[in-house]
mmCIF file of C-alpha atoms in Angstrom:
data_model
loop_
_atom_site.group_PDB
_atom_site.id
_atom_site.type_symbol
_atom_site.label_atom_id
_atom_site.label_comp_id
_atom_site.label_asym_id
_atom_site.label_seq_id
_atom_site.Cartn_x
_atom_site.Cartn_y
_atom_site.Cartn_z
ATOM 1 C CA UNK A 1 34.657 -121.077 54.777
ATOM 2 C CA UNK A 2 32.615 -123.468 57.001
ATOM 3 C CA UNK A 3 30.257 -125.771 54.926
ATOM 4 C CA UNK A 4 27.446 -124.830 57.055
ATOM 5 C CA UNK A 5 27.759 -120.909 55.543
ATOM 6 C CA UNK A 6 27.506 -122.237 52.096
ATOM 7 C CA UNK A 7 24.864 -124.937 52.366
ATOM 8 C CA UNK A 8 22.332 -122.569 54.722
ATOM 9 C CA UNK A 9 23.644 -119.839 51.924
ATOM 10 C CA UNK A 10 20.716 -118.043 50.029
ATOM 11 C CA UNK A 11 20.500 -118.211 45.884
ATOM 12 C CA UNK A 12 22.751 -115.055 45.245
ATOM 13 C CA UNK A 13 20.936 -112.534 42.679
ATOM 14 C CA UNK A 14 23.738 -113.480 40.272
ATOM 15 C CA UNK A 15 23.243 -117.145 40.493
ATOM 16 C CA UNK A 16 19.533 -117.218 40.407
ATOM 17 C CA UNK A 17 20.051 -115.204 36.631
ATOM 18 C CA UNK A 18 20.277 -118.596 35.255
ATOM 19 C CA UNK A 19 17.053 -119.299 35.955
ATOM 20 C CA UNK A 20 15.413 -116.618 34.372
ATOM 21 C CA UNK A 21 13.649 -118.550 31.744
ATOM 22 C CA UNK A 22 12.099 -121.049 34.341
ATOM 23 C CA UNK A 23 9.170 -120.145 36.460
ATOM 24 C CA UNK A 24 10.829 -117.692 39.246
ATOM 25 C CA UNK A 25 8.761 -118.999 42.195
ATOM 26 C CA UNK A 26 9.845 -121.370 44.478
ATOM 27 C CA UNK A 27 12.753 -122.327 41.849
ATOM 28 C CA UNK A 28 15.193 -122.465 44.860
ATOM 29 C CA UNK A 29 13.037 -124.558 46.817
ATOM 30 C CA UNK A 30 12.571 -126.964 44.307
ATOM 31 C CA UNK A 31 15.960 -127.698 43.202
ATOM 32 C CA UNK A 32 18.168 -126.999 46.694
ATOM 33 C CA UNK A 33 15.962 -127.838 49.837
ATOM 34 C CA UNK A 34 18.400 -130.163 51.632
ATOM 35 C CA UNK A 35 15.659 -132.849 51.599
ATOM 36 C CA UNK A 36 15.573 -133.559 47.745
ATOM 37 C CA UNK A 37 19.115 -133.495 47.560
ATOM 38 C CA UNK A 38 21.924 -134.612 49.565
ATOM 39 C CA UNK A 39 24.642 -131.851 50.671
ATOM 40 C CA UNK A 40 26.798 -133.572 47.831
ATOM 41 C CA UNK A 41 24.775 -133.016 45.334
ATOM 42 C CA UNK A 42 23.813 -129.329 46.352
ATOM 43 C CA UNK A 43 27.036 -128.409 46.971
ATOM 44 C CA UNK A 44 28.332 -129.856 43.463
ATOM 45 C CA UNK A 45 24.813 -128.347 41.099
ATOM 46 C CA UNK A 46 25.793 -125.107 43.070
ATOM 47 C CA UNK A 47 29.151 -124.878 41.961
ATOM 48 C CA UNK A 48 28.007 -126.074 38.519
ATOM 49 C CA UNK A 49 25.913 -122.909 38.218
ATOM 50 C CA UNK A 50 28.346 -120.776 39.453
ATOM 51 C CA UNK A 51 30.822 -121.754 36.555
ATOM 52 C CA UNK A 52 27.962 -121.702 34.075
ATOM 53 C CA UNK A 53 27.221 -118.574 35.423
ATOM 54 C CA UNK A 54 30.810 -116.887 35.191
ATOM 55 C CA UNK A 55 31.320 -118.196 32.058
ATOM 56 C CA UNK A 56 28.165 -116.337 30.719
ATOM 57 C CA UNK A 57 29.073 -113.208 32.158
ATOM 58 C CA UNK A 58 32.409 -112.866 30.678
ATOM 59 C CA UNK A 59 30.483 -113.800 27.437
ATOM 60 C CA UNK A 60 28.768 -110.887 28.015
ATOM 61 C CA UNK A 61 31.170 -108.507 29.494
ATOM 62 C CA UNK A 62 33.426 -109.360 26.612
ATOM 63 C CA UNK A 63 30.547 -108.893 24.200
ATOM 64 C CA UNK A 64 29.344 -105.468 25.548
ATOM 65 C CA UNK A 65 32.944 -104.315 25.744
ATOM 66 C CA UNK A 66 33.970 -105.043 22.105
ATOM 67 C CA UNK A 67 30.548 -103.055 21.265
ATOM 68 C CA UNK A 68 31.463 -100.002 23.508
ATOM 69 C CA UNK A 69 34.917 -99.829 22.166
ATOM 70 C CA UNK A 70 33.809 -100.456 18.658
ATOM 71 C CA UNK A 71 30.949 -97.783 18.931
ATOM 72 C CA UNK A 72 32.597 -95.336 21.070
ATOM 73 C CA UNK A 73 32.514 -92.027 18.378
ATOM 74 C CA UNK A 74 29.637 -93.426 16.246
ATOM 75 C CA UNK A 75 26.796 -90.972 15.673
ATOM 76 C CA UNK A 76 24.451 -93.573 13.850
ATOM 77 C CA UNK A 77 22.192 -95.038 16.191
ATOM 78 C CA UNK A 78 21.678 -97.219 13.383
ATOM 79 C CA UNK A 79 25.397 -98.423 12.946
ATOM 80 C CA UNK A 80 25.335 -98.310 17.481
ATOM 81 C CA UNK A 81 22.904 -100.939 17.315
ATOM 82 C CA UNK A 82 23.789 -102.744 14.109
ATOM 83 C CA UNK A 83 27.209 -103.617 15.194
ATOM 84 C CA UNK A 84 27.864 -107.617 15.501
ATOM 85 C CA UNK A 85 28.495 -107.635 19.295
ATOM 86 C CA UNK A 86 25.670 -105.893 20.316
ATOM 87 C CA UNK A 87 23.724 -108.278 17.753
ATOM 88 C CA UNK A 88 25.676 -111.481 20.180
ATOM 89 C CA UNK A 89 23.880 -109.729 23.019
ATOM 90 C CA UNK A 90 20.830 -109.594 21.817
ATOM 91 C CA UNK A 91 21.344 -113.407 20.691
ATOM 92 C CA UNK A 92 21.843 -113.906 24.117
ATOM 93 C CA UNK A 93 18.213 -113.626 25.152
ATOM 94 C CA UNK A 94 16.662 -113.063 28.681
ATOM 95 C CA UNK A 95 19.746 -114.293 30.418
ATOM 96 C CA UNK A 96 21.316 -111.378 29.101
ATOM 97 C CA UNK A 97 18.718 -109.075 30.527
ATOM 98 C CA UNK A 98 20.093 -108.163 34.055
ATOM 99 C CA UNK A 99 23.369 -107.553 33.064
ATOM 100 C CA UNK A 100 21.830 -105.293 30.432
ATOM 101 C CA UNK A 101 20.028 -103.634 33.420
ATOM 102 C CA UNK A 102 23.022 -103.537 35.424
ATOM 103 C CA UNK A 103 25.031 -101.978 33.089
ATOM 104 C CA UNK A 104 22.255 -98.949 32.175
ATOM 105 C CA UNK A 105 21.722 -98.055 35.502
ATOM 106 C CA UNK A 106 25.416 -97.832 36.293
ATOM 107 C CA UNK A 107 26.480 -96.835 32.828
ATOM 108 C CA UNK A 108 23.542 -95.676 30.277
ATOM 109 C CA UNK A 109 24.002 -96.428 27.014
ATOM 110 C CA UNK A 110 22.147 -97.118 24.197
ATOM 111 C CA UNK A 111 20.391 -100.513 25.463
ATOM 112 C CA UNK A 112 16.830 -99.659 24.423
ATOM 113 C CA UNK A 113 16.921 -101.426 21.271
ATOM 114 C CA UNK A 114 18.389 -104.526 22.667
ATOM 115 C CA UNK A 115 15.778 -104.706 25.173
ATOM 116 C CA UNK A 116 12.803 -103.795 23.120
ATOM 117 C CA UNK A 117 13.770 -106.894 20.624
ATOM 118 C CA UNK A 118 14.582 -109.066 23.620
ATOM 119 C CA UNK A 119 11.980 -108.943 25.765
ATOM 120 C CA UNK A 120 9.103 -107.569 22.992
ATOM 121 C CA UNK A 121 8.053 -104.507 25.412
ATOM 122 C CA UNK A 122 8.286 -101.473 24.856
ATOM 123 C CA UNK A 123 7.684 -99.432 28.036
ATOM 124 C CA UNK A 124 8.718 -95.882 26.505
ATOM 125 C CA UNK A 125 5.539 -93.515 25.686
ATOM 126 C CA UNK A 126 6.010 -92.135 21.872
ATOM 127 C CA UNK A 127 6.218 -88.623 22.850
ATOM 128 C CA UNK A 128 9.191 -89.556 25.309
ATOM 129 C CA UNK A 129 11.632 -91.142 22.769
ATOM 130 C CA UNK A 130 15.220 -90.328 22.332
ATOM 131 C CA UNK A 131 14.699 -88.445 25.989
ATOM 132 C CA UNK A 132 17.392 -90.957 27.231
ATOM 133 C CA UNK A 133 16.963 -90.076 30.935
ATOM 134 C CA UNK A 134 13.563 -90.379 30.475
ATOM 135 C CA UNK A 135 13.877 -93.408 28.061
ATOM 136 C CA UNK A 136 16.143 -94.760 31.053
ATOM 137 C CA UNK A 137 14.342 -94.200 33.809
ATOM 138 C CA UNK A 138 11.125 -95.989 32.263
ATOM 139 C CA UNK A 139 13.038 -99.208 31.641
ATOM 140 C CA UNK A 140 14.640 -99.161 34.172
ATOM 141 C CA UNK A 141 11.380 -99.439 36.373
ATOM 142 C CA UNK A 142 10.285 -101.788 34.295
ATOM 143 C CA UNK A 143 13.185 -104.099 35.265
ATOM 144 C CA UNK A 144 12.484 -104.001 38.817
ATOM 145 C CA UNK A 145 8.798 -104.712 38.282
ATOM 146 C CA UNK A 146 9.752 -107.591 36.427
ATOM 147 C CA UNK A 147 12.174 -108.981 38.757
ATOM 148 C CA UNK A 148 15.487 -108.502 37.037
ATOM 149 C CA UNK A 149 17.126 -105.535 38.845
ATOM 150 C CA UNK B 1 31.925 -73.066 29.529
ATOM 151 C CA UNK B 2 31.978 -71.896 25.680
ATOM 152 C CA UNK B 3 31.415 -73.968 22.489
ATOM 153 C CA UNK B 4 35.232 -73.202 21.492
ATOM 154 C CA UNK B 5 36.411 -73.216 25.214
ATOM 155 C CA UNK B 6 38.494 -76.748 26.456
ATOM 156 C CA UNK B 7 36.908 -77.954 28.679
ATOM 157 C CA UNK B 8 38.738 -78.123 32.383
ATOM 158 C CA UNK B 9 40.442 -81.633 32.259
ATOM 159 C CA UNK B 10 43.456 -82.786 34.573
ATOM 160 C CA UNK B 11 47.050 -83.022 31.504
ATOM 161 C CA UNK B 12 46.618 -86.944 31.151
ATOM 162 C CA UNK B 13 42.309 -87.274 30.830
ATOM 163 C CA UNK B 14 42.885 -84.470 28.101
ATOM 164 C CA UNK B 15 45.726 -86.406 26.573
ATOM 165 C CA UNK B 16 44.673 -89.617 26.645
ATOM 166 C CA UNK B 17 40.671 -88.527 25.139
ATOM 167 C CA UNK B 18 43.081 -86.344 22.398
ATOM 168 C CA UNK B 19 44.643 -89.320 21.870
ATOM 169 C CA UNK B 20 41.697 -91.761 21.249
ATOM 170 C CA UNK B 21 40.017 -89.223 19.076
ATOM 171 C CA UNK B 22 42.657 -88.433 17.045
ATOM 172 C CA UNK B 23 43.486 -92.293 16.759
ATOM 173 C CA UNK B 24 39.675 -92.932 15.087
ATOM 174 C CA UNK B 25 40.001 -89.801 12.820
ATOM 175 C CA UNK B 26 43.282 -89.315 11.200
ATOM 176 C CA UNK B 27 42.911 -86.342 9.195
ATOM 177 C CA UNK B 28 41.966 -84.416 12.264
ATOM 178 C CA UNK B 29 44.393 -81.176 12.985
ATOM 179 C CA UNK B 30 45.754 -80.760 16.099
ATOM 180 C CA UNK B 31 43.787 -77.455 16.948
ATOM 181 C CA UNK B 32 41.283 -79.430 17.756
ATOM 182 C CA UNK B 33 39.457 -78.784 21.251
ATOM 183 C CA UNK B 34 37.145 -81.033 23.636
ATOM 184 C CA UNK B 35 34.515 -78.964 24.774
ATOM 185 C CA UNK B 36 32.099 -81.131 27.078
ATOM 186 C CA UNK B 37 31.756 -83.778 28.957
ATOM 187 C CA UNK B 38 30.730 -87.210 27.869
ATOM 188 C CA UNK B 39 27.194 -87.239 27.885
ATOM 189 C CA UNK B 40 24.804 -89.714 26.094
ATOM 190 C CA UNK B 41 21.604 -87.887 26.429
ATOM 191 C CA UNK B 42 22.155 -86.280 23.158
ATOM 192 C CA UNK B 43 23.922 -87.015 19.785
ATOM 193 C CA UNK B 44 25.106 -85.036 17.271
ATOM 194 C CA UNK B 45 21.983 -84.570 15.180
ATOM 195 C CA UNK B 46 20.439 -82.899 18.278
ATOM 196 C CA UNK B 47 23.952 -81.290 18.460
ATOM 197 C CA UNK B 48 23.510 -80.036 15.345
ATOM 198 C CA UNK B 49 20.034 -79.099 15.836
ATOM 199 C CA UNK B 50 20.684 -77.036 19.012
ATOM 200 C CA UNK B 51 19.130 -79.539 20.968
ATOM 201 C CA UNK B 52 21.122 -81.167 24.854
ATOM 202 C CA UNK B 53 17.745 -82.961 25.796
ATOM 203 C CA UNK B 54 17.251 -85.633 23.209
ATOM 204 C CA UNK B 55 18.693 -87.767 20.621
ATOM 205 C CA UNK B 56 17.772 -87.656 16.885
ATOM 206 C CA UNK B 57 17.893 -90.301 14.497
ATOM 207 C CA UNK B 58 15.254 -91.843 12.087
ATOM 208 C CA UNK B 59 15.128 -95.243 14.128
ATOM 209 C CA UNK B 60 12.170 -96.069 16.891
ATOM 210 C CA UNK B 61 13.990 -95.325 19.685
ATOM 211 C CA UNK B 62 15.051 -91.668 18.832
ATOM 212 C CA UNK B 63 13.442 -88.587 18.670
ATOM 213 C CA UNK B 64 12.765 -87.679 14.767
ATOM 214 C CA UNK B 65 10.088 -84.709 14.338
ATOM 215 C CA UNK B 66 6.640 -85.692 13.034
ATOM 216 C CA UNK B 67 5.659 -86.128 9.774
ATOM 217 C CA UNK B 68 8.818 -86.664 8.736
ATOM 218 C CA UNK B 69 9.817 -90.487 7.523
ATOM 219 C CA UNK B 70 11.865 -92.472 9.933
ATOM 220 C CA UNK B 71 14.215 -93.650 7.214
ATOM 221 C CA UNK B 72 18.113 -93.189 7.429
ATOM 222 C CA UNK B 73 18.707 -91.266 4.028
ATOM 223 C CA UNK B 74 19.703 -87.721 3.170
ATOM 224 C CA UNK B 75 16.374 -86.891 2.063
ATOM 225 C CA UNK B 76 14.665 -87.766 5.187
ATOM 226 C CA UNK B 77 17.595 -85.604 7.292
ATOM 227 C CA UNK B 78 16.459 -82.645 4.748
ATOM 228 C CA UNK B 79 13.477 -83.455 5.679
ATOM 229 C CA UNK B 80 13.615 -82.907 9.343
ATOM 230 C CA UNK B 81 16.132 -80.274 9.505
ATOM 231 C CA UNK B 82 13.691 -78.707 7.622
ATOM 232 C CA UNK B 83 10.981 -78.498 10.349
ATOM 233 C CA UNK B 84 13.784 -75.530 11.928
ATOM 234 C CA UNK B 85 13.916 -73.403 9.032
ATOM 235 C CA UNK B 86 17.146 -75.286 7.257
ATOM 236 C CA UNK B 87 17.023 -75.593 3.325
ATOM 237 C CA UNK B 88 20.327 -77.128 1.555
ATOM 238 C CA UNK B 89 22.435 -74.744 0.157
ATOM 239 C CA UNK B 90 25.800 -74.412 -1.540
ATOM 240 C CA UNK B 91 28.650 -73.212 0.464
ATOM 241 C CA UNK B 92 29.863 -73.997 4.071
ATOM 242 C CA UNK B 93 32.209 -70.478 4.386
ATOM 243 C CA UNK B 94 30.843 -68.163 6.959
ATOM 244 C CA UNK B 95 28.253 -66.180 6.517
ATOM 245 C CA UNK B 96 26.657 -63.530 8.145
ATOM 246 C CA UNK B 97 23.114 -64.329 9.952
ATOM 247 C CA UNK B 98 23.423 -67.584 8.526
ATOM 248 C CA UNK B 99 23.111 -71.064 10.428
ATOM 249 C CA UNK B 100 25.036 -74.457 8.533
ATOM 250 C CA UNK B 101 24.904 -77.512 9.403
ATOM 251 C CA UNK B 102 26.543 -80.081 7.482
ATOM 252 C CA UNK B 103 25.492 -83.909 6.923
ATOM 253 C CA UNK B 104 28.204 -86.627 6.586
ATOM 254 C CA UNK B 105 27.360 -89.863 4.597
ATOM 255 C CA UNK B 106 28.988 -93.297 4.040
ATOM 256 C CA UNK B 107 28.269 -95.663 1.842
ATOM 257 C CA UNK B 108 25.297 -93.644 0.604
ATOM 258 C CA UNK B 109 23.969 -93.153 4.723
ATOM 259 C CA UNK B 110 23.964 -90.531 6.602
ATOM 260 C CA UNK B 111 26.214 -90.911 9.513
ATOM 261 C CA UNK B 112 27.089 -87.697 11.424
ATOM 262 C CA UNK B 113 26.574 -83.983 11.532
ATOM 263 C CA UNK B 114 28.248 -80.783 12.475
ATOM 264 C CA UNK B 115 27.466 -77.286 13.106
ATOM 265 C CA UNK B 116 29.279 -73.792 12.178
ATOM 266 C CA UNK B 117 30.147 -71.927 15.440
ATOM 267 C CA UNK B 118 29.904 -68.009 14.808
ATOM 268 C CA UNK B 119 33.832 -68.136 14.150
ATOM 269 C CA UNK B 120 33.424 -70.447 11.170
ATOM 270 C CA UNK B 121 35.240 -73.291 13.235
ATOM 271 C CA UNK B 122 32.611 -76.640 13.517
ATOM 272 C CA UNK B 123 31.029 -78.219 16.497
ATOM 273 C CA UNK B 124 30.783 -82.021 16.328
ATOM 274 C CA UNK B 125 29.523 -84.204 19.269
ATOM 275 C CA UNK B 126 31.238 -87.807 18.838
ATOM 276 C CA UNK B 127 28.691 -90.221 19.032
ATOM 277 C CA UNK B 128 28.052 -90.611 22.761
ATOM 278 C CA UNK B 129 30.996 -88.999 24.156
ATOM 279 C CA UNK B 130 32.464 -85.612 24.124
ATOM 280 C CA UNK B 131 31.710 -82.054 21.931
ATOM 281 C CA UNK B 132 34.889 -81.039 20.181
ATOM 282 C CA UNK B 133 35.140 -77.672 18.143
ATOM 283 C CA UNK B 134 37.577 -78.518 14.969
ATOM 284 C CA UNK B 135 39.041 -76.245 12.071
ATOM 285 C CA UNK B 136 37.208 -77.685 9.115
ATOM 286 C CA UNK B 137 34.809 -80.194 7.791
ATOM 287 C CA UNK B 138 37.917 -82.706 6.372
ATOM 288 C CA UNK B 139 38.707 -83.235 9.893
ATOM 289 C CA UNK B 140 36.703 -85.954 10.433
ATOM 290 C CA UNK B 141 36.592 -87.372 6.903
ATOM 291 C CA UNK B 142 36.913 -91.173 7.184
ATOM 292 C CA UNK B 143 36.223 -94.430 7.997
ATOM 293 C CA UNK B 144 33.624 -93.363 10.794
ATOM 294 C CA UNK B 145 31.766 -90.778 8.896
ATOM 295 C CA UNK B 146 32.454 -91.093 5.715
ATOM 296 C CA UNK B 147 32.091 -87.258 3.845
ATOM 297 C CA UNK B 148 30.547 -84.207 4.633
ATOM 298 C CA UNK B 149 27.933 -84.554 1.668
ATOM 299 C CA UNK B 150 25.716 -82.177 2.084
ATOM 300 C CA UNK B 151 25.250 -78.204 3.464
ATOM 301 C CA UNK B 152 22.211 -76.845 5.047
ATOM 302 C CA UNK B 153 21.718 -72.915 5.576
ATOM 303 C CA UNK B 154 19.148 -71.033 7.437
ATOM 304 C CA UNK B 155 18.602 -67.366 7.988
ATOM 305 C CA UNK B 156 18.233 -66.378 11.593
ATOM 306 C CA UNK B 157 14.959 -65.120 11.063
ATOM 307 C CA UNK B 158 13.935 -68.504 9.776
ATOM 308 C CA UNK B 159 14.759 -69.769 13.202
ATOM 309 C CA UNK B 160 11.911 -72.418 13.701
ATOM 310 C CA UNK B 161 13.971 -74.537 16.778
ATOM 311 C CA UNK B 162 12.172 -77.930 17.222
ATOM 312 C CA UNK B 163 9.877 -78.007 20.021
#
């Protein structure tokens, strides 16, 4: 690939995940404008993140696939959200949030209780609960407005 | 598509979701039959209630009727099966004009419920997955539900179907 692609390349949605728990404006800016950093050091912090960045999505993967597997036939929403890996998720914290996202608007699932405790909203009207379309739908907008879908 | 009826699955998806079901519940019999598609917009409390829109459990994301006590014990289930007409009663054999539904507990929780089809087979949805019609409550005695513990009966004319 020629260097110029990757150094004039924007922050890819995945890699600017990691920065979640910063301030999101002007993050990129701050950290990558070739005139507070030389091309070294951008290109090496960007590859940095990258790793960091697959590394905590396999974490994740691997944690929401144990839970899936593990939960597959249970009727207890109780015992769903009560198992250990979807606990590890929840231990994750914001980063965790849009792979959470990604995964209920490709796959559903029982993610409300996870993101209720992780991000202490709660988006969902009274009347509307256990509607899961519904009870998707609602967080799901409330993802976008909040900048992690 | 019928609550007994398989539902229309190319050989290997039907053998391999047999397969995985009868993996997780051992004491299942064979005759068993898959009778929907996954879907995880209900569960099989609202299964058991009659109910494809929602999910029911006594936790704050669910649907639980009002007035009753989002707790997860038997009484509370009594409780809210009771807002549609059901009272416990004794026996799970068919019955003419009668609606059961049947609570499983583990470890002193409820866990899982079924319903009696008109034929006196039992409808159980598996957690988010699939419907299956089975032969009899022991089916799916074990280490995910625990024991059918306890049989609820209503008349049809005590029909009172959750809004």
């Amino acid at each position: 690939m020629p260097t110029d692609c990757v150094q004039h390349e924007e922050p890819s949605l995945m890699t600017s995940l990691f920065w979640l728990d910063d301030p999101p404006e002007n993050q990129w800016e701050n950290r990558h404008t070739k005139d507070s950093k030389s091309e070294f050091e951008w290109y090496t912090d960007t590859h940095v993140i990258a790793r960091t960045e697959s590394a905590f999505r396999a974490k994740f993967m691997e944690a929401k696939e144990a839970w899936k597997k593990e939960t597959r036939f249970l009727s207890s929403s109780t015992e769903i959200v009560l198992n250990p890996h979807y606990q590890d998720i929840i231990g994750m914290g914001k980063k965790a949030l849009p792979f959470i996202f990604m995964d209920l608007e490709q796959r559903g699932g029982k993610w409300f209780w996870a993101l209720r405790h992780i991000t202490r909203e709660n988006p969902v009207a009274l009347a509307d609960r256990g509607k899961t379309k519904k009870m998707t739908e609602v967080w799901l907008q409330w993802g976008r407005k909040n900048r992690y879908l | 598509m019928g609550p007994e009826e398989p539902l229309p699955l190319a050989e290997s998806e039907m053998q391999a979701a047999r397969e995985s079901v009868a993996l997780t519940f051992i004491h299942i019999n064979n005759s068993f039959v898959i009778t929907s598609n996954l879907d995880d917009g209900y569960n099989c409390v609202a299964w058991a209630a009659s109910d494809q829109e929602k999910t029911w459990w006594p936790s704050l994301d669910d649907y639980w009727p009002d007035n009753v006590e989002r707790k997860n014990t038997v009484e509370s289930f009594i409780e809210a099966f009771g807002t549609t007409g059901y009272t416990p009663c004794k026996s799970s054999q068919l019955e003419n004009d009668v609606d059961k539904v049947v609570l499983f507990v583990k470890n002193g929780q409820p866990t899982h419920m079924a319903r009696q089809l008109p034929s006196g087979r039992w409808t159980s949805k598996l957690g988010p997955e699939f419907d299956i019609a089975h032969a009899s409550l022991d089916d799916l005695t074990g280490k995910q539900y625990g024991k059918p513990y306890l049989i609820l009966c209503r008349h049809h004319s005590e029909n009172l179907s959750a809004k």
